[in-house]
């Protein structure tokens, strides 16, 4: 009789496990585990997207540019600085991340955006409303789309007001070679939440209750890979939403995944618009090649075009020299400023003088 008892209890146990397994793998169970099904929907529901043929299978680099829907001129400057045929010859795809026109916007219509897409094919428009508090959704949407649809070796995330050199970026990527896991950019260490209600980046205890942010990369410009982007987007489904996009994605989610950040090389990043201006003037007037790759546009829409053109002039006519070691830009260029470089956390206050 003993073996019969054993047999029955084994059968009962197996049945129970089967039930648990069925329940566990059902969609309802999964849905209830997803803290942020809404995030998930926004990541994959678009109003407009590039044609299915837009991404060649396995390109080298996909550039995702977060762009306010009304910034038509900025997008135009990006397209002229890095024209489609140049991108194609380098195995690069670029897409602008937009979302729904807010009611406060008076100068742009949805018809104009549809027209822009039909001409340039490079617009991904999310189904949420444009707002800086919705930037996390836009950022995740871009990472998801790039890693799902284009599946490139590298993804570059920039803002539409970031100035960067395409060739300079490309050179760095070639140096990195083919890697699965890269998160490289301007690291921000030891930043703390702004608790002053008047600050644009004011964060309540409820939104973020620790008194320090994890190390993160500035959302101006950072480099990652398709496989990292996939993991970040998946992790976003299970972690409480936080609206400051670069802190949430490259700080909080990245930290949970245990991924390391890499700081861009020195001589790569210009924190102030004035330094970029100096670097440009040195190229056009003194024929000293600008060694820097990234900087802010200081509100000047065409700076990305002028910067890339000046660099190409330098390289094509081969009449530019390397900056003398004893006269580094950040010392020679006179910028007397006292302000935050990045406004989202406790910014660095720096005084740069000749
Ligand atoms: C484009 O990039 C992919 C991935 O890096 C590579 O496999 C492919 O050979 C490249 N194609 C060209 C034309 O360079
Ligand atoms: C974010 O997008 C949602 C969906 O469109 C919208 O309801 C909400 O108002 C937006 N948030 C803000 C702060 O505008
Ligand atoms: C942040 O820390 C990393 C090392 O953890 C360092 O390489 C990097 O230069 C630091 N960045 C800044 C802006 O201090």
Coordinates of C-alpha atoms and ligand atoms in Angstrom, one line a residue, residues 58-60 91 153, ligand 1:
X58 CA 22.0 45.3 -39.0
X59 CA 23.3 48.8 -39.5
X60 CA 26.3 50.0 -37.6
X91 CA 26.0 52.6 -42.4
X153 CA 25.7 47.6 -33.3
Ligands
LIG1 C1 27.0 47.8 -41.7 O1 27.1 47.4 -40.3 C2 26.9 46.1 -40.0 C3 27.0 45.9 -38.5 O2 28.1 46.5 -37.9 C4 27.8 45.2 -40.7 O3 27.5 43.8 -40.5 C5 27.7 45.5 -42.2 O4 28.7 44.8 -42.9 C6 27.9 47.0 -42.5 N1 27.7 47.2 -43.9 C7 28.4 48.1 -44.6 C8 28.0 48.2 -46.0 O5 29.4 48.6 -44.1

